[in-house]
Coordinates of C-alpha atoms and ligand atoms in Angstrom, one line a residue:
M256 CA 48.3 58.7 1.0
A257 CA 47.3 55.8 -1.2
V258 CA 48.1 51.9 0.3
N259 CA 50.5 50.2 -1.7
N260 CA 50.3 46.0 -1.7
V261 CA 52.9 44.5 1.2
K262 CA 56.6 44.0 0.3
G263 CA 57.6 41.1 -1.6
T264 CA 54.1 40.0 -2.5
R265 CA 52.7 41.2 -6.4
D266 CA 49.1 41.9 -7.8
I267 CA 48.3 39.3 -10.4
I268 CA 46.2 40.6 -12.9
G269 CA 44.7 40.4 -16.9
E270 CA 46.7 38.1 -18.9
E271 CA 48.9 36.7 -16.3
A272 CA 46.0 35.7 -14.1
N273 CA 44.8 33.5 -17.3
A274 CA 48.4 32.5 -17.5
F275 CA 47.9 31.3 -13.7
N276 CA 44.9 29.4 -14.2
Y277 CA 46.6 27.4 -17.6
I278 CA 49.5 26.2 -15.5
E279 CA 47.5 25.7 -12.8
N280 CA 45.0 23.8 -14.2
L281 CA 46.7 21.3 -16.2
L282 CA 48.8 20.5 -13.9
K283 CA 45.4 20.0 -11.8
Q284 CA 44.7 17.3 -15.0
I285 CA 47.8 15.7 -14.8
C286 CA 48.1 14.5 -11.0
E287 CA 44.1 13.7 -11.5
L288 CA 45.7 11.8 -14.3
F289 CA 48.4 9.6 -12.1
A290 CA 45.2 9.5 -9.7
Y291 CA 46.4 12.4 -7.9
N292 CA 43.1 14.3 -5.9
E293 CA 43.4 17.5 -4.7
V294 CA 43.4 18.4 -1.0
R295 CA 42.3 22.1 1.0
P296 CA 44.4 22.1 4.5
P297 CA 43.8 25.6 5.9
V298 CA 46.7 28.5 4.7
M299 CA 46.9 29.0 8.8
E300 CA 48.1 26.4 11.5
Y301 CA 49.9 26.4 14.8
S302 CA 53.0 27.1 14.9
E303 CA 54.3 24.0 16.3
L304 CA 53.4 21.8 13.6
F305 CA 56.1 23.7 10.9
V306 CA 58.7 24.4 14.3
R307 CA 58.1 19.9 14.5
G308 CA 57.6 19.3 10.8
V309 CA 59.8 21.4 8.2
G310 CA 62.1 21.4 11.3
E311 CA 64.9 24.2 13.7
S312 CA 67.9 23.5 12.0
S313 CA 65.9 24.6 8.3
D314 CA 65.9 29.1 7.1
V315 CA 62.6 28.4 6.8
V316 CA 61.6 28.1 10.4
R317 CA 65.0 30.2 12.1
K318 CA 63.9 33.2 10.0
E319 CA 61.3 32.9 7.0
M320 CA 58.5 32.3 9.3
Y321 CA 54.8 34.5 9.5
T322 CA 54.5 33.7 12.9
F323 CA 52.5 36.0 15.3
L324 CA 49.7 35.7 18.7
D325 CA 45.9 35.4 17.5
K326 CA 43.6 36.6 19.8
G327 CA 43.7 33.5 22.2
E328 CA 47.3 34.1 22.9
R329 CA 48.2 30.7 20.2
S330 CA 51.1 30.7 18.2
I331 CA 50.1 30.8 14.3
T332 CA 51.9 30.4 11.7
L333 CA 50.7 31.6 7.6
R334 CA 52.1 28.3 5.7
P335 CA 56.1 28.8 4.6
E336 CA 55.5 24.7 2.2
F337 CA 52.4 23.1 2.0
T338 CA 54.2 19.3 3.1
A339 CA 53.5 19.6 7.0
G340 CA 49.8 21.1 6.5
I341 CA 49.3 17.9 4.5
M342 CA 50.4 15.4 6.4
R343 CA 48.8 17.0 10.0
L344 CA 45.7 16.4 7.7
I345 CA 46.5 12.9 6.4
I346 CA 47.2 12.5 10.8
Q347 CA 44.2 14.1 12.1
N348 CA 41.8 12.5 9.5
K349 CA 43.0 9.0 9.5
L350 CA 43.5 9.3 6.1
L351 CA 46.7 6.1 6.1
N352 CA 43.6 3.2 8.0
T353 CA 43.0 2.3 4.7
N354 CA 44.1 -1.0 2.3
E355 CA 44.2 1.5 -0.2
L356 CA 48.0 3.8 -0.1
P357 CA 48.9 5.1 -1.0
F358 CA 47.6 8.2 0.2
K359 CA 47.8 10.7 -2.8
A360 CA 47.3 14.0 -2.6
Y361 CA 48.3 17.6 -5.3
Y362 CA 47.5 20.7 -4.0
V363 CA 47.8 24.5 -5.3
G364 CA 47.8 28.1 -2.7
P365 CA 48.9 30.9 -1.7
V366 CA 52.4 29.8 0.4
F367 CA 54.3 33.0 2.4
R368 CA 58.0 33.4 3.2
Y369 CA 59.7 36.3 4.9
E370 CA 62.8 36.0 2.2
R371 CA 64.3 39.1 0.9
P372 CA 62.5 39.9 -2.8
Q373 CA 64.2 39.9 -5.6
L374 CA 63.9 38.0 -9.1
G375 CA 61.4 34.6 -8.4
R376 CA 61.9 34.8 -5.2
Y377 CA 58.7 36.4 -3.1
R378 CA 56.8 37.0 0.6
Q379 CA 53.6 35.5 -0.7
F380 CA 54.0 32.6 -3.8
T381 CA 52.2 29.9 -5.0
Q382 CA 53.2 26.9 -4.6
F383 CA 51.0 24.2 -5.9
G384 CA 53.1 20.3 -5.4
V385 CA 51.8 16.5 -4.4
E386 CA 52.3 14.4 -1.7
A387 CA 52.3 10.0 -1.7
V388 CA 52.4 8.5 1.8
G389 CA 52.2 5.2 3.2
N390 CA 54.8 3.5 0.6
N391 CA 58.4 3.4 1.1
S392 CA 59.0 1.7 -2.7
P393 CA 62.2 3.7 -4.7
E394 CA 59.0 3.4 -7.5
I395 CA 56.9 5.8 -5.8
D396 CA 60.1 8.9 -5.2
V397 CA 60.5 7.1 -9.3
E398 CA 56.6 7.9 -10.0
T399 CA 56.3 12.1 -8.4
I400 CA 59.1 12.5 -11.1
V401 CA 57.3 11.2 -13.9
L402 CA 54.8 13.0 -12.9
A403 CA 56.8 16.7 -12.4
Y404 CA 58.3 15.1 -15.9
T405 CA 55.1 15.0 -17.4
I406 CA 53.3 18.0 -15.9
L407 CA 56.8 20.1 -17.7
N408 CA 56.5 18.5 -21.1
S409 CA 53.0 19.2 -21.3
L410 CA 54.1 22.9 -20.6
N411 CA 56.7 22.6 -23.4
L412 CA 60.3 22.9 -21.4
E413 CA 62.3 21.4 -22.8
N414 CA 65.2 23.1 -21.0
V415 CA 64.7 21.1 -17.4
S416 CA 67.6 19.8 -16.5
I417 CA 66.2 17.4 -13.3
K418 CA 69.6 17.1 -10.1
I419 CA 68.8 14.2 -8.1
N420 CA 71.2 13.0 -5.1
T421 CA 70.7 10.3 -1.8
L422 CA 70.5 11.7 1.7
G423 CA 70.7 8.2 2.6
D424 CA 69.1 6.8 5.6
D425 CA 69.5 7.8 9.2
E426 CA 72.9 5.7 9.0
S427 CA 74.5 7.2 6.5
R428 CA 73.0 10.3 7.5
E429 CA 74.3 10.2 10.3
N430 CA 77.8 9.6 9.6
Y431 CA 78.2 12.2 7.1
K432 CA 77.5 14.3 9.7
K433 CA 80.0 12.8 12.3
A434 CA 82.1 14.0 9.2
L435 CA 80.2 16.8 8.1
K436 CA 81.4 17.6 12.0
Q437 CA 84.7 17.1 11.9
Y438 CA 85.9 19.3 8.7
F439 CA 84.4 22.3 9.3
E440 CA 85.0 22.6 12.6
K441 CA 88.6 23.5 11.4
Y442 CA 87.1 26.3 9.4
L443 CA 84.2 27.8 11.6
D444 CA 86.0 30.8 12.8
Q445 CA 86.2 32.1 9.3
M446 CA 82.2 31.4 8.1
C447 CA 78.9 32.8 8.8
P448 CA 77.4 33.5 12.2
D449 CA 74.0 31.2 10.6
C450 CA 76.6 28.2 9.9
H451 CA 77.9 28.5 13.6
S452 CA 73.8 28.0 15.3
R453 CA 73.7 25.1 11.5
Y454 CA 77.0 24.0 12.8
E455 CA 74.9 22.8 16.3
L456 CA 71.9 22.3 14.9
N457 CA 72.7 20.1 11.8
P458 CA 75.2 20.3 9.4
L459 CA 74.1 19.5 6.5
R460 CA 72.1 22.7 6.4
I461 CA 75.8 24.0 5.4
L462 CA 76.0 22.9 2.2
D463 CA 73.2 25.2 1.3
C464 CA 75.0 28.8 2.6
K465 CA 74.7 31.3 0.4
V466 CA 78.0 33.6 1.3
P467 CA 80.3 33.6 -1.5
E468 CA 83.4 32.7 1.2
D469 CA 81.5 29.6 2.8
Q470 CA 81.3 27.6 -0.8
K471 CA 84.7 28.1 -1.5
I472 CA 85.4 26.0 1.9
V473 CA 82.3 24.0 1.1
E474 CA 83.5 22.5 -2.1
G475 CA 86.4 20.7 0.2
A476 CA 83.8 18.9 2.5
P477 CA 83.4 15.5 1.7
K478 CA 80.9 14.0 -0.2
M479 CA 77.5 11.9 0.6
K480 CA 77.9 9.7 -1.3
D481 CA 81.0 8.3 1.1
F482 CA 78.9 7.5 3.6
L483 CA 75.9 5.6 2.3
S484 CA 74.6 2.2 4.1
E485 CA 74.7 0.0 1.2
N486 CA 70.9 -0.4 2.1
A487 CA 71.0 3.4 0.9
K488 CA 73.2 2.6 -2.1
N489 CA 70.5 0.0 -3.2
R490 CA 67.4 2.0 -2.9
F491 CA 69.4 5.0 -5.1
N492 CA 70.6 2.9 -7.3
K493 CA 67.6 1.2 -8.3
V494 CA 65.7 5.1 -8.3
L495 CA 68.2 5.6 -11.1
S496 CA 67.4 1.9 -13.4
L497 CA 64.2 2.7 -13.0
L498 CA 64.8 6.4 -14.4
D499 CA 66.7 4.9 -17.0
D500 CA 64.4 2.3 -17.8
L501 CA 62.1 5.4 -18.4
S502 CA 64.1 7.3 -20.4
I503 CA 63.3 10.0 -18.1
P504 CA 67.0 12.4 -18.1
Y505 CA 68.7 13.3 -14.5
V506 CA 72.2 14.8 -13.5
V507 CA 73.4 13.3 -10.0
D508 CA 74.4 16.4 -8.3
D509 CA 76.0 15.1 -4.8
T510 CA 75.8 18.9 -3.4
L511 CA 72.3 18.6 -3.3
V512 CA 70.0 18.4 -0.1
R513 CA 67.2 20.5 -0.3
G514 CA 66.6 22.5 2.4
L515 CA 64.4 20.8 4.5
D516 CA 64.8 19.0 7.7
Y517 CA 62.7 16.4 6.7
Y518 CA 63.6 14.8 3.9
S519 CA 65.7 10.9 3.6
E520 CA 67.0 9.1 0.5
T521 CA 65.7 10.4 -2.8
V522 CA 66.5 14.2 -3.1
Y523 CA 65.0 15.7 -6.8
E524 CA 65.4 19.2 -7.8
F525 CA 64.3 20.7 -11.6
H526 CA 65.7 23.8 -12.9
Y527 CA 65.5 25.8 -16.4
T528 CA 67.6 28.7 -17.5
S529 CA 65.5 30.3 -19.8
K530 CA 66.3 31.1 -23.3
N531 CA 67.9 34.5 -22.2
G532 CA 69.7 33.5 -19.5
T533 CA 67.8 33.8 -16.8
N534 CA 68.5 31.5 -14.1
Y535 CA 64.9 30.8 -11.9
G536 CA 66.7 28.8 -9.9
A537 CA 65.2 25.7 -9.0
I538 CA 61.4 25.9 -10.8
G539 CA 59.9 23.0 -8.3
A540 CA 62.1 20.4 -6.1
G541 CA 61.5 17.1 -4.0
G542 CA 62.5 14.0 -2.3
H543 CA 61.7 11.3 0.7
Y544 CA 61.0 11.5 4.1
D545 CA 60.8 8.4 6.2
K546 CA 60.1 10.3 9.1
L547 CA 57.5 12.8 9.2
V548 CA 54.7 11.5 10.2
A549 CA 55.7 10.0 13.3
E550 CA 56.9 12.9 13.9
L551 CA 53.6 14.1 13.6
G552 CA 52.5 12.1 15.9
G553 CA 50.9 9.7 13.2
P554 CA 52.0 5.9 12.2
N555 CA 55.4 5.1 11.3
A556 CA 55.5 5.7 7.3
A557 CA 57.3 7.2 4.0
G558 CA 56.6 9.5 2.1
V559 CA 57.5 11.4 -1.1
G560 CA 56.9 14.8 -2.7
F561 CA 57.4 17.8 -5.2
S562 CA 56.5 21.3 -5.1
F563 CA 56.0 23.2 -8.1
G564 CA 57.2 27.1 -7.7
V565 CA 53.9 28.4 -10.0
D566 CA 55.5 31.8 -10.1
R567 CA 58.2 30.8 -11.1
L568 CA 56.6 28.1 -13.5
Y569 CA 55.0 31.8 -15.1
S570 CA 58.2 33.5 -16.1
V571 CA 60.5 30.8 -17.1
L572 CA 57.2 30.2 -19.9
R573 CA 56.5 33.5 -20.5
D574 CA 60.2 34.6 -20.7
D575 CA 59.7 31.7 -23.3
D576 CA 57.5 32.7 -25.1
L577 CA 55.7 29.0 -24.4
L578 CA 52.6 30.9 -23.0
E579 CA 49.3 31.6 -26.3
T580 CA 49.0 35.1 -26.7
G581 CA 45.7 36.4 -26.3
L582 CA 45.1 33.9 -23.5
D583 CA 43.0 37.2 -22.0
N584 CA 39.2 36.2 -22.2
P585 CA 38.0 37.4 -25.6
V586 CA 33.9 37.8 -25.2
E587 CA 31.9 36.9 -28.0
I588 CA 29.4 39.9 -27.9
Y589 CA 29.4 42.9 -26.2
V590 CA 25.9 45.1 -25.7
M591 CA 25.2 48.5 -26.0
P592 CA 22.4 50.2 -24.6
M593 CA 21.4 53.8 -25.6
G594 CA 20.1 55.6 -23.1
E595 CA 18.3 54.7 -20.0
L596 CA 15.1 53.4 -21.1
A597 CA 17.5 50.6 -22.8
K598 CA 19.2 49.4 -19.8
P599 CA 17.2 46.5 -18.4
L600 CA 16.7 45.3 -21.7
A601 CA 20.3 45.3 -22.9
L602 CA 20.5 44.0 -19.1
Q603 CA 18.6 41.0 -19.7
V604 CA 19.7 40.2 -23.1
A605 CA 23.1 39.7 -22.1
A606 CA 21.5 37.0 -18.7
E607 CA 19.8 35.3 -22.2
L608 CA 22.9 35.7 -23.9
R609 CA 24.8 34.3 -21.2
V610 CA 22.1 31.1 -20.0
S611 CA 23.0 30.0 -23.3
G612 CA 27.0 29.8 -22.9
Y613 CA 28.1 33.2 -24.7
R614 CA 30.8 35.2 -23.4
T615 CA 29.2 38.3 -23.0
D616 CA 29.5 41.8 -21.0
M617 CA 27.8 45.2 -21.8
C618 CA 28.9 48.8 -22.2
F619 CA 27.3 50.6 -18.7
E620 CA 28.9 53.9 -19.2
D621 CA 26.4 57.0 -21.1
V622 CA 29.4 56.7 -23.9
K623 CA 28.5 57.6 -28.1
L624 CA 27.8 54.7 -30.1
G625 CA 31.1 55.3 -31.6
N626 CA 32.8 55.1 -28.3
M627 CA 30.7 51.8 -27.6
F628 CA 31.6 49.5 -31.3
K629 CA 35.5 51.0 -30.3
R630 CA 35.1 48.8 -26.3
A631 CA 33.8 46.1 -29.0
E632 CA 36.6 45.8 -30.5
R633 CA 38.8 46.4 -28.0
K634 CA 37.3 43.1 -26.0
G635 CA 37.6 41.3 -28.9
A636 CA 33.9 41.4 -29.8
S637 CA 32.3 38.9 -31.8
F638 CA 29.2 40.4 -33.0
A639 CA 27.7 44.2 -31.2
I640 CA 24.2 44.5 -29.9
I641 CA 22.0 47.6 -30.9
I642 CA 19.4 48.6 -28.2
G643 CA 18.0 52.2 -28.5
E644 CA 13.8 53.2 -27.7
N645 CA 12.4 52.1 -30.8
E646 CA 14.1 48.2 -30.4
V647 CA 13.1 48.5 -26.9
N648 CA 9.2 49.4 -28.0
N649 CA 9.4 46.8 -31.1
Q650 CA 10.9 44.0 -28.4
E651 CA 13.5 43.6 -31.0
V652 CA 17.6 43.5 -31.1
I653 CA 20.7 44.7 -33.7
I654 CA 22.8 42.0 -34.2
K655 CA 26.3 43.8 -35.7
N656 CA 28.8 41.4 -36.9
M657 CA 31.9 43.1 -36.3
E658 CA 33.9 42.2 -38.8
T659 CA 31.2 41.9 -41.7
T660 CA 29.9 45.1 -40.3
V661 CA 26.7 43.2 -41.6
Q662 CA 23.5 44.0 -38.8
V663 CA 20.1 42.6 -38.8
N664 CA 17.4 43.0 -36.4
C665 CA 16.1 40.5 -34.4
P666 CA 12.9 39.7 -32.5
L667 CA 13.7 39.2 -28.4
E668 CA 11.6 35.3 -28.9
K669 CA 14.7 35.2 -32.3
L670 CA 17.6 36.8 -30.7
I671 CA 19.6 32.8 -29.2
E672 CA 18.8 30.5 -32.4
T673 CA 19.6 34.2 -35.0
I674 CA 23.2 34.1 -32.4
S675 CA 23.4 30.4 -33.0
K676 CA 23.2 30.6 -36.5
E677 CA 25.8 33.4 -36.7
M678 CA 28.7 32.2 -35.1
G679 CA 28.1 29.0 -37.3
D680 CA 27.2 26.8 -34.2
E681 CA 25.1 24.2 -36.1
C682 CA 22.5 22.3 -34.0
C683 CA 23.2 18.9 -34.3
G684 CA 19.4 17.9 -33.3
D685 CA 17.5 16.0 -30.6
G686 CA 20.0 16.0 -26.9
C687 CA 22.3 17.8 -28.6
Q688 CA 24.5 20.7 -26.0
C689 CA 25.4 23.7 -28.5
H690 CA 23.9 26.6 -27.8
C691 CA 20.4 26.8 -30.2
K692 CA 19.8 23.4 -27.4
E693 CA 16.5 26.1 -26.1
N694 CA 14.7 26.3 -30.0
Ligands
AMP132 P1 60.8 24.5 -0.9 O1 59.5 24.0 -1.2 O2 61.6 25.4 -0.6 O3 61.5 23.5 -1.4 O4 60.5 25.2 -2.6 C1 59.8 24.6 -3.7 C2 59.4 25.1 -4.8 O5 58.7 26.9 -4.7 C3 60.7 26.1 -5.7 O6 61.7 25.9 -7.0 C4 60.8 28.0 -6.5 O7 59.4 27.3 -7.4 C5 59.2 27.9 -5.1 N1 59.5 29.1 -4.5 C6 60.5 28.7 -3.7 N2 60.6 30.2 -2.7 C7 59.8 30.7 -3.2 C8 59.7 32.3 -3.3 N3 60.4 33.0 -2.5 N4 59.7 32.6 -4.7 C9 58.4 32.4 -5.4 N5 58.7 31.0 -5.3 C10 59.6 30.3 -4.6

């Protein structure tokens, strides 16, 4: 029996793979415009990093990590998110020992969470995000929101709603947690077992509970906004007024708390409902953190970052027809050797065309000429190059324009020149970078 993929994972093939590349390249370009540079932390880290970083009360750490002992009996975890790993990378490589703060980085790669697979929710998925570390200002929070907003606009995702909230400073959160404990105490015996441990570890997490009966109880819970210190209120108002100045639309959502423990002050999420009404939940989310770097053994430094789910971005773009069709790379030239004798020359011709920048494929199977032409058509080739025994003997090829069906014989040494002319690639003279540069 054949072996299938692991539950909750998926194969990304053909046009979908091209679409992922398109999305990731666009995101990279925009991050670079905002002066963020790429970092590539490893996929696996010591489990302790996530327990300390993401937090013991988060669902991610409590239930969703892929953790195993390696052969040296060390507990290793496949990253369930990037932020903790990037903080480790920053601390270990002493990247905050500079006057050039904040340290601004972007990342892309797979993350792993043992969640129940469903629409838009996988056990391996791709995240793309940024972190800006070493600056505590409302302006840097806003820069990350502007960056995310620019990304969504560049993808033509216009119906995005930005939800924003503040979790306040330590003082605000401590008072709020006390109030939540008092409130939930009365209802605890009606709530799910998870909420019992959330109550003990971090009552904020109860606000995220997805059990419908618990959500009703959550509706009546005290609101963060009533427990904000003056400082926290001022900081949040500053963030909102900066967003107003930049005409970035947002909705303040005082139920937004985020599922990872390290957040404080500003938190935000990007929501999108496809035109067909499918709601994939948050396509991206992020926020500010004060204690994470210190918690992981680094200096006292605040940071802010967000993460997009590339799989979800792909789904909404596909649903709303926002991906250019034909993203599957068509070949420009299809080389067709007729018989064994022609194959070495076909390989040589294909190599020469590729070096000159023409996307070229060749037929590796012994099929009839008609069948080869059908393959050339399916691949979208503009030209077919036919090589038979005669052509090998005469050191030439036949070039056929697939659109006009006109074919010409061409000596090997004139191949690139002829193809460039046929393709309409004009030589612009000295130092030009066009295909015919060698002629
Ligand atoms: P988080 O790290 O939980 O804040 O998630 C950031 C983004 O990652 C979310 O907004 C989603 O777009 C995406 N995401 C989170 N979990 C999953 C999942 N299980 N499958 C696919 N995408 C996910």
